[in-house]
mmCIF file of C-alpha atoms in Angstrom:
data_model
loop_
_atom_site.group_PDB
_atom_site.id
_atom_site.type_symbol
_atom_site.label_atom_id
_atom_site.label_comp_id
_atom_site.label_asym_id
_atom_site.label_seq_id
_atom_site.Cartn_x
_atom_site.Cartn_y
_atom_site.Cartn_z
ATOM 1 C CA MET A 1 5.220 20.641 17.898
ATOM 2 C CA SER A 2 2.302 19.074 19.950
ATOM 3 C CA ALA A 3 2.628 16.699 23.034
ATOM 4 C CA GLN A 4 0.698 14.471 20.881
ATOM 5 C CA ASP A 5 2.551 14.775 17.896
ATOM 6 C CA ARG A 6 6.144 14.546 19.661
ATOM 7 C CA LEU A 7 4.597 11.468 21.379
ATOM 8 C CA THR A 8 3.596 9.843 17.939
ATOM 9 C CA ASP A 9 7.080 10.539 16.806
ATOM 10 C CA ALA A 10 8.663 9.138 19.728
ATOM 11 C CA LEU A 11 6.831 5.753 18.911
ATOM 12 C CA TYR A 12 7.694 5.512 15.472
ATOM 13 C CA GLY A 13 11.628 6.105 16.594
ATOM 14 C CA LEU A 14 11.355 3.828 19.248
ATOM 15 C CA GLY A 15 10.442 1.127 16.502
ATOM 16 C CA TRP A 16 12.605 1.533 13.980
ATOM 17 C CA SER A 17 15.805 2.085 16.862
ATOM 18 C CA THR A 18 14.427 -0.726 18.904
ATOM 19 C CA VAL A 19 12.194 -3.026 17.053
ATOM 20 C CA ARG A 20 14.780 -3.837 14.169
ATOM 21 C CA LYS A 21 17.409 -5.016 16.661
ATOM 22 C CA LEU A 22 15.355 -7.828 17.789
ATOM 23 C CA PRO A 23 15.332 -11.218 16.476
ATOM 24 C CA GLU A 24 12.606 -12.179 13.934
ATOM 25 C CA PRO A 25 11.174 -14.679 15.822
ATOM 26 C CA VAL A 26 10.741 -12.250 18.798
ATOM 27 C CA ALA A 27 9.321 -9.710 16.482
ATOM 28 C CA VAL A 28 6.860 -11.697 15.295
ATOM 29 C CA ARG A 29 5.328 -12.871 18.334
ATOM 30 C CA LEU A 30 5.362 -9.101 19.286
ATOM 31 C CA GLY A 31 3.694 -7.809 16.614
ATOM 32 C CA ARG A 32 0.909 -10.886 16.842
ATOM 33 C CA THR A 33 0.437 -10.038 20.644
ATOM 34 C CA ILE A 34 -0.204 -5.984 20.204
ATOM 35 C CA ALA A 35 -2.286 -6.774 16.829
ATOM 36 C CA ASP A 36 -4.396 -9.045 19.455
ATOM 37 C CA LEU A 37 -4.725 -6.661 22.009
ATOM 38 C CA ALA A 38 -5.687 -3.680 19.850
ATOM 39 C CA TRP A 39 -8.497 -5.828 18.281
ATOM 40 C CA LYS A 40 -9.356 -6.678 21.506
ATOM 41 C CA GLN A 41 -9.899 -3.010 22.588
ATOM 42 C CA ARG A 42 -12.410 -2.480 19.530
ATOM 43 C CA GLY A 43 -11.097 0.845 18.509
ATOM 44 C CA LYS A 44 -12.374 2.754 15.624
ATOM 45 C CA GLY A 45 -9.383 1.419 13.451
ATOM 46 C CA VAL A 46 -10.910 -2.030 14.042
ATOM 47 C CA GLN A 47 -14.409 -1.369 13.897
ATOM 48 C CA ARG A 48 -14.020 0.598 10.546
ATOM 49 C CA LEU A 49 -11.441 -2.549 9.144
ATOM 50 C CA GLU A 50 -14.698 -4.725 9.996
ATOM 51 C CA SER A 51 -16.955 -2.568 8.633
ATOM 52 C CA ASN A 52 -15.007 -2.332 5.555
ATOM 53 C CA TYR A 53 -14.695 -6.225 5.299
ATOM 54 C CA ALA A 54 -18.419 -6.522 5.424
ATOM 55 C CA ARG A 55 -18.357 -4.845 2.039
ATOM 56 C CA VAL A 56 -15.774 -7.236 0.339
ATOM 57 C CA VAL A 57 -17.043 -10.522 2.135
ATOM 58 C CA PRO A 58 -21.007 -9.870 1.627
ATOM 59 C CA GLY A 59 -23.183 -11.674 3.720
ATOM 60 C CA ALA A 60 -20.311 -13.104 6.191
ATOM 61 C CA SER A 61 -21.374 -13.066 9.267
ATOM 62 C CA PRO A 62 -20.279 -11.170 12.597
ATOM 63 C CA GLU A 63 -18.290 -14.080 13.711
ATOM 64 C CA ARG A 64 -16.891 -14.418 10.040
ATOM 65 C CA LEU A 65 -16.259 -10.857 10.201
ATOM 66 C CA ALA A 66 -14.622 -10.474 13.914
ATOM 67 C CA GLU A 67 -12.163 -13.600 12.682
ATOM 68 C CA LEU A 68 -11.433 -11.431 9.633
ATOM 69 C CA SER A 69 -10.667 -8.374 11.641
ATOM 70 C CA ARG A 70 -8.537 -10.102 13.739
ATOM 71 C CA ALA A 71 -6.745 -11.787 10.949
ATOM 72 C CA GLY A 72 -6.636 -8.059 9.106
ATOM 73 C CA MET A 73 -4.868 -6.780 12.319
ATOM 74 C CA ARG A 74 -2.279 -9.288 12.623
ATOM 75 C CA SER A 75 -1.460 -8.514 9.343
ATOM 76 C CA TYR A 76 -1.224 -4.799 9.657
ATOM 77 C CA LEU A 77 1.394 -5.529 12.385
ATOM 78 C CA ARG A 78 3.263 -7.954 10.387
ATOM 79 C CA TYR A 79 3.398 -5.289 8.128
ATOM 80 C CA TRP A 80 4.721 -2.856 10.685
ATOM 81 C CA MET A 81 7.341 -5.254 12.406
ATOM 82 C CA GLU A 82 8.832 -6.138 8.679
ATOM 83 C CA SER A 83 8.747 -2.577 8.034
ATOM 84 C CA PHE A 84 10.557 -1.428 11.504
ATOM 85 C CA ARG A 85 13.335 -4.299 10.280
ATOM 86 C CA LEU A 86 13.724 -3.772 6.693
ATOM 87 C CA PRO A 87 16.746 -1.296 7.297
ATOM 88 C CA ALA A 88 18.538 -4.164 8.952
ATOM 89 C CA TRP A 89 17.666 -6.755 6.800
ATOM 90 C CA SER A 90 20.609 -8.832 4.691
ATOM 91 C CA ARG A 91 20.644 -8.334 1.402
ATOM 92 C CA GLU A 92 20.052 -11.966 0.943
ATOM 93 C CA ARG A 93 16.824 -11.722 3.609
ATOM 94 C CA ILE A 94 14.866 -9.074 1.308
ATOM 95 C CA GLU A 95 15.611 -10.924 -1.649
ATOM 96 C CA GLY A 96 14.123 -14.247 -0.422
ATOM 97 C CA GLY A 97 11.213 -12.344 1.326
ATOM 98 C CA PHE A 98 9.274 -12.057 -1.684
ATOM 99 C CA VAL A 99 7.931 -14.628 -4.559
ATOM 100 C CA GLY A 100 6.047 -12.711 -7.547
ATOM 101 C CA LYS A 101 4.231 -14.115 -10.396
ATOM 102 C CA ASP A 102 4.022 -12.621 -13.960
ATOM 103 C CA LEU A 103 6.802 -10.082 -13.438
ATOM 104 C CA HIS A 104 7.938 -10.355 -17.242
ATOM 105 C CA TYR A 105 5.050 -7.716 -17.420
ATOM 106 C CA LEU A 106 7.633 -5.149 -15.644
ATOM 107 C CA THR A 107 10.506 -6.697 -17.289
ATOM 108 C CA GLU A 108 9.512 -6.534 -20.534
ATOM 109 C CA GLY A 109 7.938 -3.334 -20.273
ATOM 110 C CA LEU A 110 11.318 -1.656 -19.117
ATOM 111 C CA ALA A 111 13.487 -3.970 -21.574
ATOM 112 C CA ALA A 112 11.506 -2.160 -24.094
ATOM 113 C CA GLY A 113 12.326 0.968 -22.852
ATOM 114 C CA LYS A 114 9.024 2.196 -21.668
ATOM 115 C CA GLY A 115 8.373 3.666 -18.491
ATOM 116 C CA VAL A 116 6.165 1.650 -16.077
ATOM 117 C CA ILE A 117 3.753 2.699 -13.556
ATOM 118 C CA LEU A 118 3.042 -0.049 -10.710
ATOM 119 C CA ALA A 119 -0.177 1.001 -8.595
ATOM 120 C CA LEU A 120 -1.206 -1.088 -5.593
ATOM 121 C CA PRO A 121 -3.793 -1.032 -3.046
ATOM 122 C CA HIS A 122 -2.992 -1.445 0.757
ATOM 123 C CA LEU A 123 -2.070 -5.202 0.649
ATOM 124 C CA ALA A 124 0.375 -6.611 3.131
ATOM 125 C CA ASN A 125 4.010 -4.749 2.721
ATOM 126 C CA TRP A 126 4.128 -2.762 -0.494
ATOM 127 C CA ASP A 127 7.434 -1.455 1.157
ATOM 128 C CA LEU A 128 9.435 -5.090 0.892
ATOM 129 C CA ALA A 129 7.879 -5.431 -2.625
ATOM 130 C CA GLY A 130 9.602 -1.952 -3.085
ATOM 131 C CA ALA A 131 12.568 -3.108 -1.280
ATOM 132 C CA TRP A 132 12.698 -6.550 -3.395
ATOM 133 C CA VAL A 133 12.655 -4.690 -6.617
ATOM 134 C CA THR A 134 15.549 -1.997 -5.753
ATOM 135 C CA THR A 135 17.349 -5.104 -4.587
ATOM 136 C CA LYS A 136 16.631 -7.759 -6.245
ATOM 137 C CA LEU A 137 16.255 -6.506 -9.952
ATOM 138 C CA GLY A 138 18.261 -3.631 -9.321
ATOM 139 C CA ILE A 139 16.047 -1.565 -10.216
ATOM 140 C CA PRO A 140 15.323 2.191 -8.538
ATOM 141 C CA PHE A 141 11.890 4.095 -8.752
ATOM 142 C CA THR A 142 10.312 6.857 -7.450
ATOM 143 C CA THR A 143 7.291 6.987 -5.462
ATOM 144 C CA VAL A 144 4.577 9.800 -3.616
ATOM 145 C CA ALA A 145 4.481 10.217 0.051
ATOM 146 C CA GLU A 146 1.437 11.431 1.905
ATOM 147 C CA ARG A 147 2.693 14.879 4.366
ATOM 148 C CA LEU A 148 2.551 13.134 7.814
ATOM 149 C CA LYS A 149 2.285 15.345 10.718
ATOM 150 C CA PRO A 150 4.727 15.647 12.552
ATOM 151 C CA GLU A 151 6.988 16.940 10.336
ATOM 152 C CA SER A 152 9.849 15.049 12.120
ATOM 153 C CA LEU A 153 7.364 11.749 11.588
ATOM 154 C CA TYR A 154 7.469 12.525 7.364
ATOM 155 C CA ASP A 155 10.797 12.971 7.741
ATOM 156 C CA ARG A 156 11.223 9.741 8.900
ATOM 157 C CA PHE A 157 9.458 8.072 6.439
ATOM 158 C CA VAL A 158 11.539 9.454 3.709
ATOM 159 C CA ALA A 159 15.005 8.629 5.150
ATOM 160 C CA TYR A 160 13.089 4.802 5.772
ATOM 161 C CA ARG A 161 12.169 4.598 2.213
ATOM 162 C CA GLU A 162 14.992 6.087 0.559
ATOM 163 C CA GLY A 163 17.392 4.094 2.752
ATOM 164 C CA LEU A 164 15.382 1.177 0.677
ATOM 165 C CA GLY A 165 16.766 2.707 -2.467
ATOM 166 C CA MET A 166 13.141 4.267 -3.244
ATOM 167 C CA GLU A 167 13.300 8.492 -4.607
ATOM 168 C CA VAL A 168 10.350 9.591 -2.068
ATOM 169 C CA LEU A 169 8.558 13.003 -3.501
ATOM 170 C CA PRO A 170 5.875 14.493 -1.036
ATOM 171 C CA HIS A 171 2.346 14.096 -1.955
ATOM 172 C CA SER A 172 1.318 17.986 -1.442
ATOM 173 C CA GLY A 173 3.304 20.603 -3.462
ATOM 174 C CA GLY A 174 1.744 20.375 -7.010
ATOM 175 C CA THR A 175 5.323 19.287 -8.211
ATOM 176 C CA ALA A 176 5.142 15.286 -8.181
ATOM 177 C CA PHE A 177 3.697 15.002 -11.100
ATOM 178 C CA GLY A 178 5.657 17.034 -13.160
ATOM 179 C CA THR A 179 9.022 14.846 -11.778
ATOM 180 C CA LEU A 180 6.898 11.818 -12.105
ATOM 181 C CA ALA A 181 6.141 12.350 -15.680
ATOM 182 C CA ARG A 182 9.910 13.227 -16.352
ATOM 183 C CA ARG A 183 11.180 9.621 -14.650
ATOM 184 C CA LEU A 184 8.869 7.500 -16.912
ATOM 185 C CA ARG A 185 9.436 9.573 -20.094
ATOM 186 C CA ASP A 186 13.024 8.914 -19.297
ATOM 187 C CA GLY A 187 12.129 4.935 -19.269
ATOM 188 C CA GLY A 188 11.883 4.713 -15.672
ATOM 189 C CA LEU A 189 9.543 3.082 -12.981
ATOM 190 C CA VAL A 190 7.075 4.718 -10.788
ATOM 191 C CA CYS A 191 5.269 3.057 -7.724
ATOM 192 C CA LEU A 192 2.147 4.488 -6.323
ATOM 193 C CA VAL A 193 -0.539 3.345 -3.493
ATOM 194 C CA ALA A 194 -3.337 3.659 -5.608
ATOM 195 C CA ASP A 195 -6.456 2.757 -3.689
ATOM 196 C CA ARG A 196 -7.719 5.606 -1.510
ATOM 197 C CA ASP A 197 -7.866 8.992 -3.292
ATOM 198 C CA LEU A 198 -6.336 11.790 -0.607
ATOM 199 C CA SER A 199 -7.079 14.771 -2.861
ATOM 200 C CA ALA A 200 -11.207 14.413 -2.751
ATOM 201 C CA SER A 201 -10.845 15.040 -6.178
ATOM 202 C CA GLY A 202 -10.583 11.769 -7.446
ATOM 203 C CA VAL A 203 -12.276 8.939 -9.922
ATOM 204 C CA GLU A 204 -14.910 7.467 -8.766
ATOM 205 C CA VAL A 205 -15.044 3.605 -9.503
ATOM 206 C CA GLY A 206 -17.123 0.871 -8.745
ATOM 207 C CA PHE A 207 -16.016 -1.562 -5.882
ATOM 208 C CA PHE A 208 -17.574 -4.330 -4.228
ATOM 209 C CA GLY A 209 -20.619 -3.157 -5.300
ATOM 210 C CA ASP A 210 -20.732 0.697 -4.200
ATOM 211 C CA THR A 211 -18.764 3.600 -5.475
ATOM 212 C CA ALA A 212 -15.772 5.078 -4.255
ATOM 213 C CA ARG A 213 -13.239 7.289 -5.246
ATOM 214 C CA MET A 214 -9.635 6.520 -6.693
ATOM 215 C CA PRO A 215 -6.681 8.726 -7.536
ATOM 216 C CA ALA A 216 -6.463 9.643 -11.269
ATOM 217 C CA GLY A 217 -2.627 9.998 -11.295
ATOM 218 C CA PRO A 218 -2.116 6.602 -12.683
ATOM 219 C CA ALA A 219 -4.240 6.682 -15.586
ATOM 220 C CA LEU A 220 -3.126 10.582 -16.119
ATOM 221 C CA LEU A 221 0.763 9.627 -16.547
ATOM 222 C CA ALA A 222 0.236 6.457 -18.699
ATOM 223 C CA GLN A 223 -1.890 8.826 -20.855
ATOM 224 C CA GLN A 224 0.696 11.840 -20.726
ATOM 225 C CA THR A 225 3.790 9.975 -21.203
ATOM 226 C CA GLY A 226 2.851 6.530 -22.881
ATOM 227 C CA ALA A 227 4.193 4.697 -20.045
ATOM 228 C CA LEU A 228 2.592 0.963 -19.211
ATOM 229 C CA LEU A 229 0.266 0.929 -16.275
ATOM 230 C CA LEU A 230 0.223 -2.633 -14.168
ATOM 231 C CA PRO A 231 -2.089 -3.207 -11.432
ATOM 232 C CA VAL A 232 -0.018 -5.314 -8.321
ATOM 233 C CA THR A 233 -1.580 -6.994 -5.747
ATOM 234 C CA LEU A 234 0.254 -8.608 -2.713
ATOM 235 C CA TRP A 235 -0.572 -11.382 -0.291
ATOM 236 C CA TYR A 236 1.233 -12.736 3.069
ATOM 237 C CA ASP A 237 0.816 -16.638 3.844
ATOM 238 C CA ASP A 238 1.734 -18.811 6.599
ATOM 239 C CA SER A 239 5.672 -18.628 5.509
ATOM 240 C CA PRO A 240 7.692 -15.656 6.142
ATOM 241 C CA VAL A 241 7.719 -14.867 2.617
ATOM 242 C CA MET A 242 5.089 -12.439 0.783
ATOM 243 C CA ARG A 243 3.601 -13.062 -2.308
ATOM 244 C CA GLY A 244 2.726 -11.076 -5.161
ATOM 245 C CA ARG A 245 1.359 -10.712 -8.656
ATOM 246 C CA VAL A 246 1.487 -8.395 -11.622
ATOM 247 C CA HIS A 247 -1.579 -8.023 -13.548
ATOM 248 C CA PRO A 248 -1.729 -7.566 -17.386
ATOM 249 C CA PRO A 249 -1.451 -3.916 -18.664
ATOM 250 C CA VAL A 250 -4.290 -1.429 -18.299
ATOM 251 C CA GLU A 251 -4.534 0.245 -22.105
ATOM 252 C CA VAL A 252 -5.497 3.276 -22.780
ATOM 253 C CA PRO A 253 -8.584 3.317 -24.753
ATOM 254 C CA GLU A 254 -8.546 4.565 -28.367
ATOM 255 C CA SER A 255 -11.392 7.078 -28.053
ATOM 256 C CA GLY A 256 -13.222 9.326 -25.859
ATOM 257 C CA THR A 257 -11.935 12.810 -23.520
ATOM 258 C CA ARG A 258 -9.111 12.447 -21.605
ATOM 259 C CA ALA A 259 -11.259 11.989 -18.391
ATOM 260 C CA GLU A 260 -13.632 9.836 -20.263
ATOM 261 C CA LYS A 261 -10.206 7.669 -20.733
ATOM 262 C CA THR A 262 -9.041 8.296 -16.972
ATOM 263 C CA SER A 263 -12.238 7.303 -15.538
ATOM 264 C CA VAL A 264 -12.129 3.712 -17.846
ATOM 265 C CA MET A 265 -8.553 3.122 -16.745
ATOM 266 C CA THR A 266 -9.122 3.830 -13.282
ATOM 267 C CA GLN A 267 -12.006 1.625 -13.077
ATOM 268 C CA ALA A 268 -9.925 -1.339 -14.580
ATOM 269 C CA LEU A 269 -7.286 -0.688 -11.827
ATOM 270 C CA ALA A 270 -9.984 -1.038 -9.013
ATOM 271 C CA ASP A 271 -11.060 -4.306 -10.736
ATOM 272 C CA ALA A 272 -7.821 -5.663 -10.481
ATOM 273 C CA PHE A 273 -7.275 -3.991 -6.833
ATOM 274 C CA ALA A 274 -10.578 -5.620 -6.020
ATOM 275 C CA THR A 275 -9.569 -9.687 -7.215
ATOM 276 C CA GLY A 276 -6.427 -9.466 -5.001
ATOM 277 C CA ILE A 277 -8.337 -8.113 -2.000
ATOM 278 C CA ALA A 278 -11.354 -10.486 -2.344
ATOM 279 C CA ASP A 279 -9.085 -13.794 -2.710
ATOM 280 C CA HIS A 280 -7.006 -11.854 0.669
ATOM 281 C CA PRO A 281 -9.224 -9.715 2.255
ATOM 282 C CA GLU A 282 -7.441 -9.869 5.685
ATOM 283 C CA ASP A 283 -4.097 -8.580 3.807
ATOM 284 C CA TRP A 284 -6.075 -5.035 3.263
ATOM 285 C CA HIS A 285 -5.021 -2.803 5.631
ATOM 286 C CA MET A 286 -7.594 -0.335 5.028
ATOM 287 C CA LEU A 287 -8.624 1.020 8.342
ATOM 288 C CA GLN A 288 -9.701 4.117 6.918
ATOM 289 C CA ARG A 289 -13.633 5.745 5.125
ATOM 290 C CA LEU A 290 -13.383 4.850 1.399
ATOM 291 C CA TRP A 291 -16.734 4.275 0.344
ATOM 292 C CA LEU A 292 -18.584 7.453 -0.787
ATOM 293 C CA ALA A 293 -21.616 6.193 1.190
ATOM 294 C CA ASP A 294 -19.274 6.017 4.797
ATOM 295 C CA LEU A 295 -17.842 9.879 4.049
ATOM 296 C CA ASP A 296 -18.622 12.816 5.500
ATOM 297 C CA PRO A 297 -20.913 14.581 3.343
ATOM 298 C CA ALA A 298 -20.004 18.076 4.215
ATOM 299 C CA LYS A 299 -16.506 17.486 4.175
ATOM 300 C CA GLY A 300 -15.912 14.247 1.480
ATOM 301 C CA THR A 301 -13.024 13.421 3.670
ATOM 302 C CA SER A 302 -12.784 10.715 6.412
#
């Protein structure tokens, strides 16, 4: 393990061991302070966030984009402060930490014996939403995690999410899709963050006026298993409570090839994500390149 990897792992370990012990008001203030410092430094992540917001809010002035990126960094650090503290939250704090709209799409789908796929963008705190599902609704689910480096950091994230009641599969390795399909055929729940393709072989979609690429997995799983595919968007307000909405199901087209159906369904997901992101752009934590025009044409990755 390189010195940089050891430092990265140690910093995350410090977050989970130390931040989780702080009183909540102290953690909130700490997160805001770190966010404002990072924003003032104008590093690559902040610049990319601002560039992405320029697509989401076309015609925004430089001053407006600066406001958005500052709010975006505060939202991003709120996510991290909550995530570091989630393992120490009481059941009551988790249950009271999220309020959702149109949850009947989820509960009715599961009650009907169908598997359900929840697909989310990088909005607000998807880990908190997941903890609420396992705690308040009592519904376990399976998800996929990107293999991070160093391996010890990936192990930390897996342990963290498993501690919140999630089954976590590695994104790489080729076995995740089959396991997810089995869970869905058994009537289970699968949750996938699905607004950024990690394989460079995803589906091209129109997104805020330009072309991006999003993973095909949610649409393919729905076609293969008959599971219900539900987009979900999340957002923060000025309270300690996160908000969210389950959108109407994305239907499988009646005709077309598998690739054509996948394209239509993934575009429908992108459209639902865009609705939530446009309403709450500051809660979209996309500090990486997303649109094809912004990607390295030689590599196809950020």
